[in-house]
Structures are given as C-alpha cells and as structure tokens.
Amino acid sequence: MLEEYEVLQAKMKSLVHKEKTALQRLAENEKRYESAQAWFEKEKADVEKLQQESLSTFLKRMVGNYNQQLDKEQQEQLTAKRELDLSLALFMEAREQLDSIQTAIQQTTERIRQTKEQLYQQNTDFREKSQTEEFKRAELKQELVEIDEALAAGEKVLAGIDFALDDLDSADSYSTWDMFTNSSLILDMMKYDKIDKAEAKMNQLEQHLESYTKELKDLSLDRLLSYEKFSGMSKTFDIFFDNLFSDWDTKSKIGRNIEMLEQLGFNVEELQTKLETRKQSIHQQIKESETLY
C-alpha cells in the first residue's frame, strides 16, 4: 500500500510540473493567436480599403501600380491568414494537452485520496507525517494572511506617495514660475498651500510607512525584504520649510523630497513584487501538500 502511494506521489508531482508547463504554453499560444487575429484583421482591412477607394483606384490604374499594390496587400493578407491558422491550431493543441493533464490530475488525486485514507488508518508513520504536513499547511496559511496584510499596507504607502508627489510637483512648478517672474502674493500663497498640503500628506505617509514596516517584520523575512532601511525613512524628509532664504532654496528642498519619494516608491514596488512571488509560492506549496498528504 505504501509503495503504491509513493508511486502515486511521484506521478502527481510529475503531473503538477506538466500542468505548470502546459499553462505557460497555453498562455503563450493564446497571446500568439490574439496577435495573429489582430494582424489578419488589419491586412484584411487594408485590402478592403484599397478596393473601395474608387478615385484613388482610378489614379493608381493610371500610373500602373494599383494591381501591384493590391497584389502586395493580398499576399500580406494570405501570410497573415497562414499565421492565424497555425496559431489557432497550436492554441487548440495546447488547450487539449492541458485538459488531458488536468483530467489525469483529477483521477490521480482521487486515487491518492482513497489510498491516504487507508494508510492513515493502517500506518502510524504515515499518520504522523500527515499530521506534520497539516501543521505545516496551517503555518503557511497564516503566512498568507500576514502577506496579504503587508501587501495592503504597501498599497497604502504607494497611494500616499502618489498623493504627496501630486502636491510637491505642483509646488515645484509654482516655485519654478516664481523664480522667472515677478513674485506675487497670490503665487506665493498657492505655492505654500501646496507645500502645506504635501507636508500633511507626508505625515500621513509616515504612519503608513510605519505600519508597512511592522507588517514586514511580522513576516520574519529580514534578509529577503531588507525592511530595516525603510524604518524612520520618512523622518529624514526635508519637507518643513521654515526660515527659507530664497526661492532657489525652496525649489531645491522640493526637488530633494520628490527624488526621495520616487526612490521610496520604487523600493516599495520591489518589495510588493517579492511578496506577491512569495504568495504564489506558498499557494503552490499548500496545493502540493494537500494533494500528497
């Protein structure tokens, strides 16, 4: 019984790998087919347009290049049709292959389920292994919860960065305009209003950033995520514009903050991508564990 189960495990692992490859192949061929459809429709439209242009058709006949042009367009349409037929055939073949693999997975999954039930009752080692795997899945599912919380916190940080950049970009524009025109009270008021709004949004961003840092720490993925470099980063922002001596000083400080925010956004996006990759990996681990144990 145990040997049969090990054979089924090996078969399932192979099928899961084949399914992953088949899904990739299906996606690639679907994309190729959609591209071929667009190409064929374009070439078809070019031929129809050429045939419908009565005045230009007459003129082109007069200079003797209409037939050559029409023939060229029809040849291109024929080439596009061949690619369309080939890509459709490959797409259908990939889908059939995937269907076949998924059917085999369903059948093997059912056979594994039946075998597992018998082994669980009869084999102590297997029962202990199953319990260990169950505990492992529980831990992985909890990590998924924490990753989702971190992703949500990261989205708030990215949104906060965008909000602050909107006002800083406006303040930068006003500051540039102010340097090359006669300064006016209204222009100064508009500029500093944007600065005040950016400051308020930076304070809120700091809160989001601290929450994000906390969520990353909860995941205990220190080396992977390097979250320490974000801790307190917002406190270094040079957003407070007290005792400014010139418009050049104002513009310089605005520019530094814009650069820091843009870099922070890039770093957070990198972390979000790593979290999404980790999330997909965990889902796969859970799926395999549930199937095999």
mmCIF file of C-alpha atoms in Angstrom:
data_model
loop_
_atom_site.group_PDB
_atom_site.id
_atom_site.type_symbol
_atom_site.label_atom_id
_atom_site.label_comp_id
_atom_site.label_asym_id
_atom_site.label_seq_id
_atom_site.Cartn_x
_atom_site.Cartn_y
_atom_site.Cartn_z
ATOM 1 C CA MET A 1 0.000 0.000 0.000
ATOM 2 C CA LEU A 2 2.768 2.433 0.935
ATOM 3 C CA GLU A 3 4.697 1.615 -2.241
ATOM 4 C CA GLU A 4 1.579 2.273 -4.304
ATOM 5 C CA TYR A 5 1.131 5.574 -2.549
ATOM 6 C CA GLU A 6 4.747 6.595 -3.241
ATOM 7 C CA VAL A 7 4.215 5.766 -6.928
ATOM 8 C CA LEU A 8 1.089 7.938 -6.937
ATOM 9 C CA GLN A 9 3.035 10.749 -5.241
ATOM 10 C CA ALA A 10 5.735 10.638 -7.911
ATOM 11 C CA LYS A 11 3.104 10.597 -10.639
ATOM 12 C CA MET A 12 1.285 13.553 -9.114
ATOM 13 C CA LYS A 13 4.474 15.612 -8.819
ATOM 14 C CA SER A 14 5.191 14.929 -12.469
ATOM 15 C CA LEU A 15 1.651 15.877 -13.468
ATOM 16 C CA VAL A 16 1.770 19.092 -11.458
ATOM 17 C CA HIS A 17 5.011 20.051 -13.210
ATOM 18 C CA LYS A 18 3.485 19.224 -16.590
ATOM 19 C CA GLU A 19 0.400 21.270 -15.727
ATOM 20 C CA LYS A 20 2.550 24.308 -14.950
ATOM 21 C CA THR A 21 4.403 23.944 -18.250
ATOM 22 C CA ALA A 22 1.135 23.380 -20.131
ATOM 23 C CA LEU A 23 -0.397 26.513 -18.602
ATOM 24 C CA GLN A 24 2.590 28.549 -19.738
ATOM 25 C CA ARG A 25 2.403 27.061 -23.233
ATOM 26 C CA LEU A 26 -1.341 27.759 -23.420
ATOM 27 C CA ALA A 27 -0.828 31.384 -22.372
ATOM 28 C CA GLU A 28 1.946 31.856 -24.927
ATOM 29 C CA ASN A 29 -0.108 30.347 -27.753
ATOM 30 C CA GLU A 30 -3.208 32.303 -26.757
ATOM 31 C CA LYS A 31 -1.187 35.504 -26.954
ATOM 32 C CA ARG A 32 0.199 34.447 -30.354
ATOM 33 C CA TYR A 33 -3.304 33.659 -31.626
ATOM 34 C CA GLU A 34 -4.686 37.019 -30.460
ATOM 35 C CA SER A 35 -1.778 38.789 -32.153
ATOM 36 C CA ALA A 36 -2.413 36.827 -35.366
ATOM 37 C CA GLN A 37 -6.103 37.776 -35.247
ATOM 38 C CA ALA A 38 -5.221 41.452 -34.988
ATOM 39 C CA TRP A 39 -2.682 41.137 -37.829
ATOM 40 C CA PHE A 40 -5.133 39.335 -40.113
ATOM 41 C CA GLU A 41 -7.914 41.863 -39.465
ATOM 42 C CA LYS A 42 -5.512 44.695 -40.265
ATOM 43 C CA GLU A 43 -4.375 43.123 -43.528
ATOM 44 C CA LYS A 44 -7.979 42.324 -44.430
ATOM 45 C CA ALA A 45 -8.959 45.926 -43.789
ATOM 46 C CA ASP A 46 -6.047 47.154 -45.923
ATOM 47 C CA VAL A 47 -7.222 45.088 -48.899
ATOM 48 C CA GLU A 48 -10.850 46.186 -48.486
ATOM 49 C CA LYS A 49 -9.797 49.813 -48.175
ATOM 50 C CA LEU A 50 -7.715 49.560 -51.329
ATOM 51 C CA GLN A 51 -10.621 48.007 -53.233
ATOM 52 C CA GLN A 52 -13.102 50.631 -52.043
ATOM 53 C CA GLU A 53 -11.067 53.740 -52.890
ATOM 54 C CA SER A 54 -12.693 54.461 -56.234
ATOM 55 C CA LEU A 55 -10.919 57.710 -57.056
ATOM 56 C CA SER A 56 -7.541 56.576 -55.855
ATOM 57 C CA THR A 57 -8.119 53.258 -57.618
ATOM 58 C CA PHE A 58 -8.574 55.110 -60.885
ATOM 59 C CA LEU A 59 -5.498 57.226 -60.318
ATOM 60 C CA LYS A 60 -3.409 54.211 -59.381
ATOM 61 C CA ARG A 61 -4.544 52.411 -62.532
ATOM 62 C CA MET A 62 -3.411 55.428 -64.489
ATOM 63 C CA VAL A 63 0.116 55.164 -63.107
ATOM 64 C CA GLY A 64 0.101 51.394 -63.364
ATOM 65 C CA ASN A 65 0.785 50.462 -59.751
ATOM 66 C CA TYR A 66 -2.698 49.603 -58.485
ATOM 67 C CA ASN A 67 -2.559 45.934 -59.420
ATOM 68 C CA GLN A 68 0.899 45.607 -57.924
ATOM 69 C CA GLN A 69 -0.242 47.291 -54.703
ATOM 70 C CA LEU A 70 -3.380 45.157 -54.463
ATOM 71 C CA ASP A 71 -1.379 42.010 -55.096
ATOM 72 C CA LYS A 72 1.079 43.008 -52.365
ATOM 73 C CA GLU A 73 -1.737 43.611 -49.883
ATOM 74 C CA GLN A 74 -3.410 40.302 -50.777
ATOM 75 C CA GLN A 75 -0.113 38.436 -50.346
ATOM 76 C CA GLU A 76 0.321 40.019 -46.919
ATOM 77 C CA GLN A 77 -3.226 39.037 -46.030
ATOM 78 C CA LEU A 78 -2.515 35.476 -47.133
ATOM 79 C CA THR A 79 0.610 35.379 -44.949
ATOM 80 C CA ALA A 80 -1.429 36.713 -42.032
ATOM 81 C CA LYS A 81 -4.106 34.055 -42.642
ATOM 82 C CA ARG A 82 -1.496 31.297 -42.554
ATOM 83 C CA GLU A 83 -0.162 32.593 -39.251
ATOM 84 C CA LEU A 84 -3.736 32.828 -37.932
ATOM 85 C CA ASP A 85 -4.473 29.197 -38.847
ATOM 86 C CA LEU A 86 -1.183 27.961 -37.407
ATOM 87 C CA SER A 87 -1.548 29.903 -34.170
ATOM 88 C CA LEU A 88 -5.129 28.660 -33.746
ATOM 89 C CA ALA A 89 -4.012 25.061 -34.244
ATOM 90 C CA LEU A 90 -1.231 25.479 -31.676
ATOM 91 C CA PHE A 91 -3.618 27.167 -29.245
ATOM 92 C CA MET A 92 -6.191 24.360 -29.558
ATOM 93 C CA GLU A 93 -3.481 21.718 -29.189
ATOM 94 C CA ALA A 94 -2.140 23.410 -26.049
ATOM 95 C CA ARG A 95 -5.636 23.591 -24.570
ATOM 96 C CA GLU A 96 -6.307 19.931 -25.303
ATOM 97 C CA GLN A 97 -2.974 18.983 -23.729
ATOM 98 C CA LEU A 98 -3.808 20.972 -20.612
ATOM 99 C CA ASP A 99 -7.266 19.400 -20.405
ATOM 100 C CA SER A 100 -5.710 15.951 -20.655
ATOM 101 C CA ILE A 101 -3.189 16.713 -17.890
ATOM 102 C CA GLN A 102 -5.849 18.183 -15.605
ATOM 103 C CA THR A 103 -8.061 15.148 -16.142
ATOM 104 C CA ALA A 104 -5.157 12.901 -15.162
ATOM 105 C CA ILE A 105 -4.556 15.072 -12.096
ATOM 106 C CA GLN A 106 -8.190 14.711 -11.028
ATOM 107 C CA GLN A 107 -8.062 10.932 -11.428
ATOM 108 C CA THR A 108 -4.741 10.645 -9.594
ATOM 109 C CA THR A 109 -5.970 12.977 -6.846
ATOM 110 C CA GLU A 110 -8.961 10.724 -6.226
ATOM 111 C CA ARG A 111 -6.765 7.631 -6.152
ATOM 112 C CA ILE A 112 -4.375 9.341 -3.718
ATOM 113 C CA ARG A 113 -7.304 10.344 -1.501
ATOM 114 C CA GLN A 114 -8.518 6.762 -1.291
ATOM 115 C CA THR A 115 -5.025 5.444 -0.601
ATOM 116 C CA LYS A 116 -4.377 8.112 2.016
ATOM 117 C CA GLU A 117 -7.491 7.170 3.952
ATOM 118 C CA GLN A 118 -6.399 3.562 4.136
ATOM 119 C CA LEU A 119 -2.807 4.415 5.061
ATOM 120 C CA TYR A 120 -3.939 6.876 7.719
ATOM 121 C CA GLN A 121 -5.819 4.099 9.449
ATOM 122 C CA GLN A 122 -3.170 1.401 8.992
ATOM 123 C CA ASN A 123 0.236 3.122 9.041
ATOM 124 C CA THR A 124 1.432 5.047 12.107
ATOM 125 C CA ASP A 125 4.374 6.677 10.328
ATOM 126 C CA PHE A 126 2.114 7.930 7.577
ATOM 127 C CA ARG A 127 -0.378 9.267 10.099
ATOM 128 C CA GLU A 128 2.383 11.217 11.853
ATOM 129 C CA LYS A 129 3.630 12.546 8.525
ATOM 130 C CA SER A 130 0.106 13.651 7.607
ATOM 131 C CA GLN A 131 -0.272 15.453 10.918
ATOM 132 C CA THR A 132 3.077 17.175 10.406
ATOM 133 C CA GLU A 133 2.010 18.295 6.944
ATOM 134 C CA GLU A 134 -1.295 19.549 8.318
ATOM 135 C CA PHE A 135 0.561 21.688 10.866
ATOM 136 C CA LYS A 136 2.880 22.946 8.123
ATOM 137 C CA ARG A 137 -0.118 23.954 5.996
ATOM 138 C CA ALA A 138 -1.601 25.848 8.915
ATOM 139 C CA GLU A 139 1.626 27.816 9.266
ATOM 140 C CA LEU A 140 1.726 28.544 5.550
ATOM 141 C CA LYS A 141 -1.890 29.726 5.570
ATOM 142 C CA GLN A 142 -1.125 32.065 8.464
ATOM 143 C CA GLU A 143 1.812 33.437 6.475
ATOM 144 C CA LEU A 144 -0.573 34.084 3.595
ATOM 145 C CA VAL A 145 -2.746 36.161 5.926
ATOM 146 C CA GLU A 146 0.296 38.170 7.007
ATOM 147 C CA ILE A 147 1.459 38.640 3.409
ATOM 148 C CA ASP A 148 -1.972 39.965 2.434
ATOM 149 C CA GLU A 149 -1.825 42.391 5.351
ATOM 150 C CA ALA A 150 1.646 43.535 4.259
ATOM 151 C CA LEU A 151 0.505 43.931 0.651
ATOM 152 C CA ALA A 152 -2.456 46.037 1.777
ATOM 153 C CA ALA A 153 -0.157 48.197 3.905
ATOM 154 C CA GLY A 154 2.227 48.556 0.963
ATOM 155 C CA GLU A 155 -0.596 49.734 -1.304
ATOM 156 C CA LYS A 156 -1.411 52.456 1.227
ATOM 157 C CA VAL A 157 2.224 53.563 1.178
ATOM 158 C CA LEU A 158 2.255 53.714 -2.628
ATOM 159 C CA ALA A 159 -1.016 55.664 -2.668
ATOM 160 C CA GLY A 160 0.385 58.039 -0.036
ATOM 161 C CA ILE A 161 3.487 58.606 -2.142
ATOM 162 C CA ASP A 162 1.367 59.451 -5.187
ATOM 163 C CA PHE A 163 -0.776 61.878 -3.178
ATOM 164 C CA ALA A 164 2.275 63.675 -1.742
ATOM 165 C CA LEU A 165 4.002 63.808 -5.129
ATOM 166 C CA ASP A 166 0.970 65.485 -6.693
ATOM 167 C CA ASP A 167 1.261 68.439 -4.322
ATOM 168 C CA LEU A 168 5.069 68.532 -4.425
ATOM 169 C CA ASP A 169 5.054 68.539 -8.234
ATOM 170 C CA SER A 170 2.594 71.432 -8.184
ATOM 171 C CA ALA A 171 4.691 73.291 -5.606
ATOM 172 C CA ASP A 172 7.775 72.699 -7.762
ATOM 173 C CA SER A 173 6.014 74.149 -10.794
ATOM 174 C CA TYR A 174 4.917 77.221 -8.837
ATOM 175 C CA SER A 175 8.446 77.605 -7.478
ATOM 176 C CA THR A 176 9.927 77.466 -10.989
ATOM 177 C CA TRP A 177 7.415 80.002 -12.271
ATOM 178 C CA ASP A 178 8.088 82.225 -9.256
ATOM 179 C CA MET A 179 11.831 82.361 -9.974
ATOM 180 C CA PHE A 180 11.406 83.621 -13.520
ATOM 181 C CA THR A 181 8.549 86.056 -12.983
ATOM 182 C CA ASN A 182 7.824 88.911 -10.654
ATOM 183 C CA SER A 183 6.864 87.295 -7.366
ATOM 184 C CA SER A 184 3.276 87.895 -6.339
ATOM 185 C CA LEU A 185 1.444 87.293 -3.107
ATOM 186 C CA ILE A 186 -1.131 85.100 -4.836
ATOM 187 C CA LEU A 187 1.556 82.927 -6.419
ATOM 188 C CA ASP A 188 3.357 82.583 -3.102
ATOM 189 C CA MET A 189 0.101 81.634 -1.377
ATOM 190 C CA MET A 190 -0.611 78.977 -3.989
ATOM 191 C CA LYS A 191 2.930 77.609 -3.718
ATOM 192 C CA TYR A 192 2.926 77.390 0.065
ATOM 193 C CA ASP A 193 -0.587 75.990 0.095
ATOM 194 C CA LYS A 194 0.716 73.058 -1.959
ATOM 195 C CA ILE A 195 3.691 72.743 0.393
ATOM 196 C CA ASP A 196 1.385 72.685 3.427
ATOM 197 C CA LYS A 197 -0.785 70.011 1.815
ATOM 198 C CA ALA A 198 2.292 67.959 0.916
ATOM 199 C CA GLU A 199 3.539 68.231 4.500
ATOM 200 C CA ALA A 200 0.220 66.922 5.847
ATOM 201 C CA LYS A 201 0.296 64.039 3.374
ATOM 202 C CA MET A 202 3.907 63.240 4.278
ATOM 203 C CA ASN A 203 2.900 62.979 7.926
ATOM 204 C CA GLN A 204 0.161 60.527 6.961
ATOM 205 C CA LEU A 205 2.606 58.675 4.728
ATOM 206 C CA GLU A 206 4.926 58.259 7.707
ATOM 207 C CA GLN A 207 2.138 56.439 9.562
ATOM 208 C CA HIS A 208 1.516 54.172 6.580
ATOM 209 C CA LEU A 209 5.233 53.507 6.307
ATOM 210 C CA GLU A 210 5.492 52.503 9.970
ATOM 211 C CA SER A 211 2.535 50.120 9.539
ATOM 212 C CA TYR A 212 4.180 48.618 6.464
ATOM 213 C CA THR A 213 7.455 48.145 8.334
ATOM 214 C CA LYS A 214 5.605 46.392 11.149
ATOM 215 C CA GLU A 215 3.844 44.018 8.749
ATOM 216 C CA LEU A 216 7.159 43.152 7.082
ATOM 217 C CA LYS A 217 8.759 42.434 10.444
ATOM 218 C CA ASP A 218 5.854 40.145 11.341
ATOM 219 C CA LEU A 219 6.717 38.045 8.312
ATOM 220 C CA SER A 220 10.261 37.463 9.582
ATOM 221 C CA LEU A 221 11.666 37.807 6.083
ATOM 222 C CA ASP A 222 14.526 40.086 7.073
ATOM 223 C CA ARG A 223 17.155 39.154 4.512
ATOM 224 C CA LEU A 224 14.682 38.814 1.664
ATOM 225 C CA LEU A 225 12.919 42.108 2.200
ATOM 226 C CA SER A 226 15.546 44.287 3.936
ATOM 227 C CA TYR A 227 12.785 46.244 5.611
ATOM 228 C CA GLU A 228 15.167 47.949 8.067
ATOM 229 C CA LYS A 229 16.213 50.540 5.515
ATOM 230 C CA PHE A 230 12.650 51.883 5.475
ATOM 231 C CA SER A 231 12.377 52.320 9.215
ATOM 232 C CA GLY A 232 12.220 56.008 10.020
ATOM 233 C CA MET A 233 12.984 56.962 6.422
ATOM 234 C CA SER A 234 10.143 59.462 6.318
ATOM 235 C CA LYS A 235 11.682 61.308 9.277
ATOM 236 C CA THR A 236 14.561 62.333 7.016
ATOM 237 C CA PHE A 237 12.259 64.084 4.556
ATOM 238 C CA ASP A 238 13.188 67.739 4.251
ATOM 239 C CA ILE A 239 9.597 68.896 3.930
ATOM 240 C CA PHE A 240 9.469 71.592 6.604
ATOM 241 C CA PHE A 241 10.159 74.944 5.001
ATOM 242 C CA ASP A 242 10.779 77.247 7.963
ATOM 243 C CA ASN A 243 13.179 80.180 7.584
ATOM 244 C CA LEU A 244 13.604 79.907 3.809
ATOM 245 C CA PHE A 245 16.070 82.441 2.450
ATOM 246 C CA SER A 246 15.257 82.259 -1.263
ATOM 247 C CA ASP A 247 13.070 80.684 -3.917
ATOM 248 C CA TRP A 248 16.108 78.669 -5.023
ATOM 249 C CA ASP A 249 16.273 77.145 -1.539
ATOM 250 C CA THR A 250 12.565 76.301 -1.676
ATOM 251 C CA LYS A 251 12.864 74.669 -5.084
ATOM 252 C CA SER A 252 15.959 72.717 -4.009
ATOM 253 C CA LYS A 253 14.171 71.281 -0.981
ATOM 254 C CA ILE A 254 11.101 70.394 -3.011
ATOM 255 C CA GLY A 255 13.311 68.638 -5.555
ATOM 256 C CA ARG A 256 15.076 66.597 -2.864
ATOM 257 C CA ASN A 257 11.765 65.434 -1.458
ATOM 258 C CA ILE A 258 10.441 64.486 -4.871
ATOM 259 C CA GLU A 259 13.557 62.383 -5.541
ATOM 260 C CA MET A 260 13.308 60.667 -2.142
ATOM 261 C CA LEU A 261 9.631 59.896 -2.607
ATOM 262 C CA GLU A 262 10.182 58.483 -6.091
ATOM 263 C CA GLN A 263 13.019 56.262 -4.804
ATOM 264 C CA LEU A 264 10.868 55.124 -1.895
ATOM 265 C CA GLY A 265 8.077 54.244 -4.314
ATOM 266 C CA PHE A 266 10.472 52.190 -6.440
ATOM 267 C CA ASN A 267 11.733 50.297 -3.375
ATOM 268 C CA VAL A 268 8.227 49.593 -2.089
ATOM 269 C CA GLU A 269 7.142 48.311 -5.501
ATOM 270 C CA GLU A 270 10.110 45.927 -5.436
ATOM 271 C CA LEU A 271 9.026 44.631 -2.036
ATOM 272 C CA GLN A 272 5.437 44.242 -3.203
ATOM 273 C CA THR A 273 6.614 42.149 -6.144
ATOM 274 C CA LYS A 274 8.654 39.919 -3.823
ATOM 275 C CA LEU A 275 5.644 39.494 -1.541
ATOM 276 C CA GLU A 276 3.440 38.520 -4.494
ATOM 277 C CA THR A 277 6.055 35.989 -5.634
ATOM 278 C CA ARG A 278 6.246 34.543 -2.126
ATOM 279 C CA LYS A 279 2.448 34.379 -2.002
ATOM 280 C CA GLN A 280 2.245 32.380 -5.215
ATOM 281 C CA SER A 281 4.958 30.026 -3.960
ATOM 282 C CA ILE A 282 3.042 29.385 -0.731
ATOM 283 C CA HIS A 283 -0.176 28.670 -2.614
ATOM 284 C CA GLN A 284 1.707 26.086 -4.665
ATOM 285 C CA GLN A 285 3.222 24.500 -1.549
ATOM 286 C CA ILE A 286 -0.182 24.237 0.105
ATOM 287 C CA LYS A 287 -1.708 22.732 -3.018
ATOM 288 C CA GLU A 288 1.001 20.084 -3.273
ATOM 289 C CA SER A 289 0.826 19.274 0.428
ATOM 290 C CA GLU A 290 -2.959 18.893 0.375
ATOM 291 C CA THR A 291 -2.719 16.661 -2.676
ATOM 292 C CA LEU A 292 0.058 14.424 -1.381
ATOM 293 C CA TYR A 293 -0.917 14.287 2.308
#
